[in-house]
């Protein structure tokens, strides 16, 4: 599992530029799905055919990053954000462009926690002319991807949000036993910029049930938001986040499945931040939705952190949902 | 007025916190079945009730009011038997300390929002505490609550239906059950012979949390036109700056960039012609009602927005005048008896 996780983590894919990560996922999904297609927006849809309930699983494959807006006279690169940048963590961190140009993110000189539009990237160019040889307006930059095992089950790196969800879906796709259900494993684009990819896919598939897989904020650290969710506490069953109130029938069903199958779980109410769940629930004529989450500390920083034991529970739950819901 | 009083009281007694509308499906169906030919629901918690016209091939007219209400959700069970909560929809935090609530766990549990006395308050006198700083006290122990209240259970701030003077009533969730009631009153009195449309009454979910419900129903129904009904701010003492509609002077027809100009004008002229009193209010851009998403559903749906003036919005003492509910019902009947092309031509 860690080999696949590494591959997923180390391939970049900022929202709107998911081509490379999609290729990695596609190669893996094609081994186990009956059919794999890419829709016009770039969502990857792996279909495992059946005659039963139509279930759509969705995990977004995009990640936050930057795009170049202009290059100033000194050769410093001004950028706009793609998704919610944690500017405290971003300051002085390493970034790399889609063309492979490395740089360092600089905050403006105010000394306070910078706003996103005050960030520069220094690629070491001495002038505008020099910088323009390697960077063009519209180029994407991304925080350098990495993954490390800290100790035991604890891993840190980026973008755990949401390559870890992609891993859960791919592992589930591989491990699902026979079922009548008609299963769609969808790797969505542009979640980080407003849940944009999941909606047209749900519109196309018209699932009976939609299940999103994403990260959620874990508590227990000095900087954590107030939440009951803990790393190592098992897979989190989402009840609500800022984008969705999950269908309570699905929440109850997921709890039941966990109890039946001895899966360690915890309840999740996320007060800030949304997920594809909300977009799927309200596409076309709507469908029942639920979501399962991986408790993650320091989301959207350059060092997100998870307990891999939660990921294993998430894979188990995804499998039993696919087989038995 | 007796019908309006009785059905409004009944509708307001139903727990319909956004996302939990389906919990009240049985009673709603029982009420609606008396006036409609068909009833259905979807996964989201939307209800659609149909009254057919005797005219064959009549176009579909969607009339929408939302069923959901603002409320809270249990986020955790704490030592000492307290429940922490988060808001569902835009709750007025100023009314929370010491409010009486009902927690809809495995059964209904009466509770109070505990209030830290000003002597002990950390936020200091005069500051409104945030919802995360407030806890529900039920008298149960933590262990008892763990049995009774799953995390995620909805909570309602109690606001029983109360009659005031001069035909005014107060209750929690008059936003937007006053309009649901008006639609039921209208449909009850509609003659199938005179109806120019098949009426698709949508009693929609989750207006308070994103306004998506009615749009899902609109996608399903594909109506020729839609009338969205919701409450709007009734003039209230102390807010003289607000250019609002007045309780007791009838329902309003709203003017907005997101409603259909021709139809809205047609409805106003029809009411003028027939001498039906109504008010007008301008919502230049977004109306913050189901209208905003219904009007851009599918290939676009021409909409008209109508409002009932309401005082003390999003509190347990929301106040309306029963006359305004009847007024909205009267307007709905007149529009349902007029063909769309005639409305546009007036």
XYZ file of C-alpha atoms in Angstrom:
671
model
C 0.000 0.000 0.000
C 2.749 2.468 0.825
C 4.242 2.178 -2.693
C 0.937 3.225 -4.244
C 0.497 5.940 -1.616
C 3.957 7.321 -2.456
C 3.144 7.388 -6.141
C -0.143 9.188 -5.489
C 1.446 11.693 -3.141
C 4.443 12.558 -5.288
C 2.492 13.287 -8.488
C 1.168 16.858 -8.512
C -2.229 17.999 -9.738
C -3.391 21.500 -8.875
C -7.103 22.143 -9.471
C -7.587 22.493 -13.228
C -4.283 20.724 -13.984
C -5.020 17.164 -12.891
C -3.634 15.422 -16.005
C -0.594 13.769 -14.422
C -2.264 12.512 -11.279
C -5.178 11.291 -13.367
C -2.813 9.191 -15.485
C -1.374 7.577 -12.347
C -4.821 6.772 -10.965
C -6.117 5.618 -14.337
C -3.310 3.093 -14.752
C -4.163 1.620 -11.366
C -7.969 1.711 -11.783
C -7.861 0.010 -15.181
C -6.542 -3.130 -13.508
C -9.749 -3.641 -11.544
C -12.628 -1.740 -13.195
C -14.780 -2.884 -16.107
C -14.555 0.494 -17.758
C -12.601 3.686 -17.092
C -13.476 6.973 -18.771
C -12.519 10.626 -18.425
C -15.343 13.166 -18.729
C -15.007 16.537 -20.486
C -14.154 18.321 -17.260
C -11.404 15.831 -16.461
C -13.089 13.656 -13.852
C -11.977 10.038 -13.966
C -14.827 7.530 -13.708
C -14.053 3.854 -13.010
C -17.113 1.665 -13.403
C -17.572 -1.780 -11.856
C -20.809 -2.937 -13.396
C -23.743 -4.480 -11.569
C -27.535 -4.604 -11.640
C -28.224 -3.430 -8.097
C -28.139 -0.015 -6.478
C -26.175 2.639 -8.278
C -23.519 3.918 -5.887
C -21.115 6.711 -6.694
C -17.968 7.004 -4.599
C -16.062 10.239 -5.048
C -12.633 11.293 -3.978
C -11.084 14.465 -5.319
C -7.668 14.173 -6.909
C -6.859 17.874 -7.180
C -4.827 19.859 -4.679
C -4.281 23.472 -3.701
C -1.559 25.570 -5.350
C -0.812 28.863 -7.096
C -0.936 30.364 -10.551
C 1.339 33.124 -11.801
C -0.368 36.490 -12.285
C 2.614 38.682 -13.154
C 6.354 39.006 -12.913
C 7.774 42.214 -11.480
C 10.873 44.185 -12.481
C 13.059 42.409 -9.905
C 12.085 39.012 -11.282
C 9.797 38.142 -8.370
C 6.704 36.154 -9.283
C 3.314 37.379 -8.063
C 0.739 34.611 -7.668
C -2.921 34.008 -7.074
C -4.178 31.170 -4.938
C -5.882 28.042 -6.200
C -7.913 26.886 -3.212
C -7.414 27.733 0.445
C -3.704 28.336 1.042
C -2.466 28.225 4.627
C -0.255 31.286 4.271
C 1.434 30.812 7.625
C 2.700 27.405 6.575
C 3.327 28.512 2.985
C 5.758 31.292 3.915
C 9.361 30.375 3.081
C 8.351 26.930 1.832
C 9.517 25.266 -1.350
C 7.320 25.309 -4.453
C 7.716 23.858 -7.906
C 6.066 24.870 -11.175
C 4.461 22.558 -13.679
C 7.556 23.112 -15.846
C 9.781 21.958 -13.007
C 11.040 25.377 -11.867
C 11.735 25.508 -8.133
C 11.114 28.539 -5.958
C 10.516 29.798 -2.426
C 7.296 31.432 -1.274
C 7.904 34.834 0.341
C 5.402 36.664 2.488
C 5.175 40.426 2.067
C 7.282 42.438 4.501
C 4.583 43.364 7.054
C 5.618 40.680 9.548
C 2.018 39.575 10.071
C 0.436 36.370 8.832
C 0.322 37.180 5.119
C -2.776 37.326 2.996
C -2.761 35.091 -0.056
C -2.566 38.001 -2.486
C 0.545 39.329 -0.720
C 2.661 36.271 -1.495
C 5.611 36.233 -3.910
C 7.608 33.390 -5.335
C 11.380 33.850 -5.596
C 12.875 31.606 -8.264
C 16.314 33.164 -7.957
C 15.956 35.280 -11.102
C 17.818 38.577 -11.145
C 15.457 40.393 -13.492
C 12.073 40.227 -15.128
C 13.727 39.158 -18.356
C 15.553 36.290 -16.683
C 12.420 35.123 -14.862
C 10.333 35.196 -18.032
C 12.627 32.640 -19.605
C 11.474 30.033 -17.097
C 8.034 31.167 -15.948
C 5.016 32.461 -17.872
C 1.839 34.113 -16.695
C -0.720 31.386 -15.966
C 1.885 28.776 -14.951
C 0.918 26.720 -11.939
C 3.080 26.307 -8.848
C 2.548 23.752 -6.129
C 4.069 23.141 -2.697
C 6.698 20.465 -3.072
C 5.117 17.045 -2.534
C 6.615 14.674 0.021
C 5.695 11.849 2.379
C 7.470 10.488 5.434
C 6.696 7.992 8.127
C 7.173 9.629 11.517
C 6.688 6.763 13.925
C 4.424 3.751 14.058
C 1.282 4.539 12.135
C 1.842 8.278 11.807
C 2.659 9.710 8.393
C 3.237 13.298 7.372
C 3.494 14.987 3.998
C 1.418 16.627 1.349
C -0.973 16.523 -0.406
C -2.575 14.026 1.953
C -5.703 16.070 1.114
C -6.892 14.205 -0.814
C -4.552 11.600 -2.284
C -5.354 9.567 0.799
C -8.986 9.468 -0.353
C -7.822 8.343 -3.799
C -5.821 5.592 -2.134
C -8.891 4.455 -0.178
C -10.941 4.260 -3.382
C -8.270 2.388 -5.336
C -7.715 -0.110 -2.517
C -11.468 -0.621 -2.178
C -11.834 -1.094 -5.928
C -9.174 -3.785 -5.711
C -10.563 -5.539 -2.644
C -14.312 -5.532 -3.203
C -15.815 -8.990 -3.320
C -18.747 -9.871 -5.535
C -21.774 -7.625 -5.257
C -24.839 -6.826 -7.339
C -24.409 -3.115 -6.817
C -23.528 -0.922 -9.758
C -20.395 0.846 -8.573
C -18.785 4.036 -9.792
C -15.426 5.092 -8.383
C -14.941 8.709 -9.319
C -11.784 10.762 -8.957
C -12.994 14.338 -9.186
C -11.322 17.546 -10.315
C -11.524 21.080 -8.887
C -12.878 20.228 -5.450
C -10.547 22.748 -3.844
C -11.978 25.635 -5.846
C -15.650 25.061 -5.029
C -16.678 21.398 -5.414
C -16.889 21.934 -9.149
C -16.002 18.535 -10.582
C -18.311 16.258 -8.628
C -21.537 17.924 -9.730
C -21.461 17.149 -13.466
C -20.412 13.562 -12.717
C -23.343 13.068 -10.358
C -25.546 14.663 -13.022
C -24.247 12.131 -15.565
C -24.422 9.043 -13.322
C -27.603 9.898 -11.372
C -26.619 7.623 -8.472
C -29.049 6.277 -5.880
C -26.421 6.911 -3.237
C -23.363 9.173 -3.277
C -20.455 8.648 -0.890
C -17.544 11.099 -0.732
C -14.167 10.215 0.735
C -12.025 13.099 1.942
C -9.956 14.298 4.882
C -11.429 15.987 7.952
C -9.818 18.102 10.673
C -8.503 16.056 13.585
C -8.446 17.558 17.054
C -6.086 17.093 19.945
C -3.207 19.284 18.729
C -2.554 22.739 20.211
C -3.593 24.395 16.933
C -6.520 22.054 16.181
C -10.037 23.350 15.761
C -12.527 22.253 18.421
C -13.636 18.789 17.309
C -14.212 15.344 18.732
C -12.472 13.683 15.802
C -9.092 12.145 16.690
C -6.256 10.681 14.668
C -6.195 6.968 15.430
C -9.868 6.993 16.462
C -10.982 5.162 13.338
C -12.683 6.226 10.133
C -14.920 9.286 10.623
C -18.558 9.102 9.540
C -19.627 12.545 8.419
C -22.874 13.921 9.800
C -22.475 17.491 8.606
C -19.971 19.919 7.165
C -20.274 23.418 5.722
C -21.428 22.039 2.364
C -23.841 19.354 3.453
C -26.152 17.827 5.995
C -25.678 14.138 5.211
C -28.798 12.019 4.672
C -29.449 10.683 8.157
C -30.541 7.327 6.712
C -27.044 6.870 5.277
C -25.331 8.021 8.489
C -27.309 5.434 10.471
C -26.621 2.733 7.868
C -22.888 3.452 7.921
C -22.793 3.209 11.722
C -24.628 -0.122 11.520
C -22.222 -1.475 8.912
C -19.268 -0.484 11.128
C -20.755 -2.230 14.157
C -21.569 -5.364 12.102
C -18.135 -5.575 10.518
C -16.068 -4.546 13.504
C -14.842 -1.366 11.910
C -13.534 1.309 14.261
C -15.394 4.559 13.590
C -16.100 7.962 15.063
C -18.776 10.612 14.425
C -17.749 13.717 12.534
C -19.270 17.192 12.437
C -16.966 19.559 10.552
C -17.882 23.185 11.137
C -15.640 24.777 8.520
C -14.901 23.465 5.042
C -16.966 21.563 2.504
C -16.626 18.346 0.521
C -17.888 16.854 -2.748
C -20.736 15.383 -0.674
C -22.748 18.609 -0.929
C -22.300 18.883 -4.691
C -23.361 15.269 -5.262
C -26.438 15.584 -3.043
C -27.814 18.503 -5.031
C -26.951 17.479 -8.603
C -29.872 17.156 -11.021
C -32.737 15.733 -8.933
C -30.559 14.856 -5.953
C -29.611 11.614 -4.214
C -28.957 10.224 -0.755
C -25.438 11.001 0.434
C -22.939 10.171 3.109
C -19.217 10.659 3.490
C -16.350 8.983 5.255
C -13.333 10.946 6.284
C -9.727 10.401 7.246
C -8.891 12.367 10.420
C -6.028 14.649 9.382
C -4.050 17.229 11.323
C -2.703 20.445 9.770
C -4.887 20.279 6.642
C -3.710 22.542 3.774
C -0.335 23.070 5.414
C 2.871 21.787 3.857
C 2.923 18.975 6.428
C -0.456 17.314 6.785
C -0.556 14.354 9.172
C -2.520 11.098 9.420
C -2.659 7.818 11.283
C -2.563 5.054 8.685
C -4.719 2.797 10.887
C -7.666 5.135 10.189
C -7.055 4.691 6.471
C -7.318 0.915 6.824
C -10.680 1.278 8.562
C -11.816 3.642 5.785
C -10.936 1.053 3.137
C -12.881 -1.615 5.025
C -15.910 0.654 5.351
C -15.796 1.616 1.665
C -15.782 -2.087 0.762
C -18.750 -2.996 2.969
C -20.726 -0.003 1.717
C -20.080 -1.130 -1.853
C -21.019 -4.715 -1.082
C -23.900 -4.356 1.338
C -25.577 -0.937 1.468
C -59.615 31.950 8.791
C -60.356 28.871 10.871
C -58.672 26.663 8.280
C -55.584 28.861 8.263
C -55.404 28.951 12.063
C -55.763 25.213 12.474
C -53.431 24.108 9.722
C -50.829 26.720 10.651
C -50.826 25.544 14.242
C -50.408 21.967 13.091
C -47.640 22.791 10.580
C -45.718 24.786 13.187
C -45.837 21.840 15.595
C -43.854 19.690 13.148
C -40.097 19.308 13.641
C -38.521 20.259 10.318
C -34.979 21.389 11.092
C -33.126 21.556 7.760
C -31.982 18.073 6.763
C -34.610 16.357 8.916
C -37.787 17.316 7.030
C -38.504 13.668 6.214
C -39.108 12.970 9.903
C -42.409 14.839 9.574
C -43.417 13.235 6.296
C -46.328 11.144 7.689
C -48.245 14.045 9.178
C -47.570 16.332 6.206
C -48.912 13.690 3.818
C -52.024 13.290 5.967
C -52.691 17.020 5.822
C -51.934 17.443 2.118
C -53.802 14.356 0.936
C -57.096 16.134 1.613
C -56.445 18.801 -1.027
C -54.234 17.190 -3.643
C -54.520 14.380 -6.196
C -50.932 13.112 -5.950
C -48.132 13.179 -3.405
C -44.465 12.245 -3.737
C -41.096 12.833 -2.104
C -37.438 12.602 -3.057
C -34.184 11.582 -1.389
C -33.369 15.158 -0.371
C -36.530 15.587 1.701
C -38.577 17.557 -0.831
C -42.298 16.931 -1.078
C -44.330 17.478 -4.236
C -48.125 17.632 -4.149
C -50.145 17.793 -7.361
C -53.606 19.133 -8.040
C -54.746 18.470 -11.585
C -56.658 20.872 -13.768
C -59.664 19.519 -15.652
C -58.203 21.128 -18.760
C -56.278 18.534 -20.723
C -52.641 19.299 -21.405
C -52.603 22.116 -18.889
C -49.047 23.367 -18.316
C -47.381 22.829 -14.963
C -47.292 25.666 -12.443
C -44.885 25.106 -9.573
C -45.750 26.901 -6.332
C -43.001 26.617 -3.762
C -42.655 27.203 -0.045
C -39.930 25.721 2.104
C -40.745 23.321 4.894
C -37.488 23.506 6.801
C -36.688 25.716 9.758
C -33.527 26.951 11.437
C -32.380 24.972 14.458
C -29.356 23.291 15.975
C -27.505 19.976 15.908
C -25.889 18.100 18.789
C -22.106 17.952 18.293
C -20.982 16.284 21.518
C -22.057 14.941 24.909
C -19.993 16.375 27.719
C -19.151 15.567 31.334
C -21.906 16.660 33.659
C -24.589 15.834 31.094
C -24.320 18.880 28.871
C -24.813 18.834 25.108
C -22.764 21.052 22.827
C -24.429 22.198 19.627
C -23.878 23.946 16.322
C -26.362 25.988 14.356
C -28.321 24.770 11.342
C -29.141 27.829 9.255
C -28.827 31.428 10.346
C -29.870 31.331 13.959
C -30.098 34.588 15.895
C -27.512 33.933 18.629
C -28.929 36.703 20.819
C -31.994 34.654 21.692
C -30.156 31.498 22.727
C -29.116 31.887 26.400
C -31.809 30.371 28.643
C -34.003 29.364 25.690
C -36.187 26.261 26.044
C -35.400 23.554 23.501
C -36.452 20.081 22.394
C -33.722 17.600 21.526
C -34.886 15.012 18.978
C -32.744 12.061 20.061
C -34.078 8.517 20.243
C -37.028 10.287 21.810
C -37.951 13.903 22.426
C -36.085 15.424 25.353
C -36.845 18.772 26.929
C -33.803 20.923 27.570
C -32.654 24.419 28.424
C -29.731 26.350 27.067
C -27.628 26.988 30.116
C -26.660 30.567 30.612
C -23.552 31.716 32.409
C -24.549 34.515 34.799
C -22.962 37.881 34.009
C -20.940 37.657 37.270
C -19.086 34.639 35.869
C -19.067 35.372 32.151
C -15.625 35.504 30.598
C -16.802 37.350 27.518
C -17.997 40.123 29.803
C -21.319 41.825 30.293
C -23.262 42.810 27.234
C -21.500 40.461 24.818
C -23.527 37.900 22.910
C -22.012 34.464 23.567
C -21.186 32.377 20.528
C -23.107 29.158 19.989
C -19.944 27.121 20.728
C -19.924 28.623 24.221
C -23.483 27.504 24.987
C -24.602 24.105 26.240
C -27.942 22.361 26.572
C -28.857 21.207 30.062
C -31.370 18.373 30.226
C -30.836 17.141 33.775
C -29.691 13.771 32.419
C -26.257 12.374 33.213
C -23.627 11.898 30.512
C -24.205 8.131 30.480
C -27.965 8.525 30.094
C -27.501 11.030 27.289
C -25.096 8.716 25.482
C -27.924 6.198 25.306
C -30.575 8.714 24.313
C -28.927 11.257 22.043
C -26.792 10.238 19.045
C -24.358 12.939 17.916
C -26.022 14.716 14.999
C -29.499 14.788 16.553
C -31.517 17.895 15.648
C -32.601 20.452 18.235
C -35.498 22.892 18.020
C -35.905 26.098 20.003
C -39.395 25.828 21.398
C -41.804 28.460 20.181
C -45.346 27.305 20.561
C -48.100 28.666 18.333
C -49.631 31.612 20.188
C -52.462 33.911 19.141
C -51.879 37.624 19.699
C -54.432 40.415 19.178
C -55.946 41.599 15.879
C -55.297 38.377 14.017
C -51.579 38.246 14.710
C -49.943 34.953 15.642
C -46.461 34.046 16.849
C -44.625 30.723 16.548
C -41.284 29.218 15.668
C -40.995 28.252 11.971
C -43.651 30.604 10.604
C -40.733 31.120 8.215
C -41.852 29.493 5.954
C -44.845 27.499 7.162
C -47.007 30.603 6.840
C -46.451 30.214 3.088
C -46.980 26.432 3.121
C -50.269 27.173 4.843
C -51.173 29.810 2.236
C -50.524 27.331 -0.594
C -52.692 24.684 1.083
C -55.448 27.261 1.658
C -55.262 28.341 -1.979
C -55.289 24.822 -3.427
C -58.130 23.809 -1.121
C -60.233 26.588 -2.639
C -59.127 26.134 -6.281
C -61.690 24.770 -8.687
C -60.217 22.165 -11.009
C -62.457 23.449 -13.812
C -61.089 26.963 -13.664
C -57.465 25.969 -13.186
C -55.314 26.887 -16.167
C -52.425 24.788 -14.850
C -51.700 21.532 -13.111
C -50.553 22.793 -9.740
C -47.271 21.358 -8.451
C -46.965 22.518 -4.867
C -43.406 21.939 -3.669
C -42.824 21.864 0.060
C -39.058 22.074 -0.099
C -36.150 21.024 2.068
C -33.053 22.930 3.132
C -33.838 26.479 2.087
C -32.134 27.673 5.243
C -28.932 25.771 4.468
C -28.270 26.498 0.818
C -31.603 26.792 -1.007
C -31.007 23.639 -3.062
C -34.227 21.733 -2.370
C -36.640 23.645 -4.566
C -34.200 23.587 -7.468
C -34.072 19.771 -7.325
C -37.877 19.658 -7.456
C -37.928 22.181 -10.311
C -35.511 19.940 -12.212
C -37.911 17.023 -11.716
C -41.127 18.964 -12.522
C -39.858 21.163 -15.382
C -42.697 23.658 -14.872
C -43.865 26.272 -17.383
C -43.484 28.831 -14.604
C -42.887 28.911 -10.865
C -44.126 31.041 -8.009
C -41.791 31.081 -5.047
C -43.309 32.112 -1.736
C -41.328 33.011 1.355
C -41.485 35.423 4.249
C -39.814 38.819 4.119
C -38.975 41.360 6.813
C -42.146 43.040 8.066
C -41.654 46.590 9.298
C -40.710 46.546 12.967
C -40.392 49.340 15.519
C -36.769 50.295 15.958
C -35.837 49.598 12.359
C -37.227 52.689 10.660
C -34.466 52.738 8.070
C -35.570 49.540 6.467
C -37.814 50.037 3.480
C -39.997 47.066 4.165
C -43.475 45.703 3.814
C -46.000 45.986 6.628
C -47.767 43.173 8.475
C -51.523 43.251 7.903
C -51.482 44.998 4.526
C -51.404 41.865 2.420
C -48.790 39.701 0.742
C -46.203 41.332 -1.492
C -45.058 40.781 -5.024
C -41.290 41.117 -5.097
C -39.296 42.817 -7.819
C -35.860 41.401 -8.509
C -33.386 40.872 -11.309
C -33.704 37.154 -10.640
C -37.457 36.951 -11.226
C -39.248 37.134 -14.558
C -39.951 40.764 -15.373
C -42.896 40.221 -17.720
C -44.678 37.775 -15.454
C -44.110 39.869 -12.348
C -45.519 42.918 -14.094
C -48.416 40.812 -15.399
C -49.277 39.580 -11.914
C -49.231 43.137 -10.549
C -51.439 44.448 -13.326
C -53.854 41.552 -12.894
C -54.168 42.344 -9.190
C -54.524 46.071 -9.921
C -57.243 45.344 -12.467
C -59.186 43.152 -10.084
C -58.685 45.498 -7.158
C -56.801 42.960 -5.035
C -54.608 44.689 -2.449
C -50.947 43.693 -2.334
C -47.638 45.257 -1.410
C -44.450 45.597 -3.409
C -40.869 45.225 -2.306
C -37.613 45.471 -4.224
C -34.880 42.862 -3.925
C -32.557 44.263 -6.571
C -30.220 41.298 -6.931
C -30.278 38.112 -4.887
C -33.546 37.497 -3.072
C -32.059 34.930 -0.657
C -35.020 32.665 -1.269
C -35.523 29.490 -3.278
C -36.139 31.794 -6.242
C -32.428 32.349 -6.779
C -31.703 28.736 -7.722
C -35.094 27.769 -9.213
C -34.877 30.594 -11.756
C -31.610 29.185 -13.138
C -32.580 25.502 -13.053
C -32.397 23.565 -16.323
C -32.756 25.931 -19.237
C -34.107 28.599 -16.874
C -37.569 28.848 -15.348
C -39.608 32.067 -15.327
C -40.395 32.846 -11.705
C -42.481 35.225 -9.645
C -41.602 35.813 -6.010
C -44.257 36.586 -3.417
C -43.745 37.267 0.289
C -45.634 37.354 3.519
C -44.364 40.073 5.886
C -42.985 38.584 9.091
C -41.558 40.182 12.213
C -38.736 38.797 14.418
C -37.307 36.453 11.794
C -35.385 33.311 12.838
C -36.557 33.475 16.446
C -39.103 31.320 18.331
C -41.534 34.259 18.253
C -41.749 34.871 14.522
C -44.901 36.924 14.029
C -47.319 37.192 11.114
C -50.798 38.492 10.500
C -53.256 35.789 9.417
C -54.826 38.231 6.919
C -51.559 38.229 4.970
C -51.640 34.451 4.656
C -55.172 34.644 3.285
C -54.045 37.473 0.982
C -51.246 35.320 -0.480
C -53.693 32.445 -1.010
C -56.114 34.771 -2.830
C -53.340 36.020 -5.102
C -52.198 32.471 -5.877
C -55.741 31.468 -6.878
C -56.063 34.433 -9.250
C -52.758 33.647 -10.926
C -53.669 29.949 -11.239
C -56.864 30.943 -13.047
C -55.016 33.102 -15.577
C -53.076 31.683 -18.512
C -49.415 32.568 -18.745
C -49.786 34.243 -22.126
C -52.646 36.362 -20.739
C -50.510 37.373 -17.762
C -47.722 38.444 -20.077
C -50.140 40.363 -22.276
C -51.828 42.356 -19.523
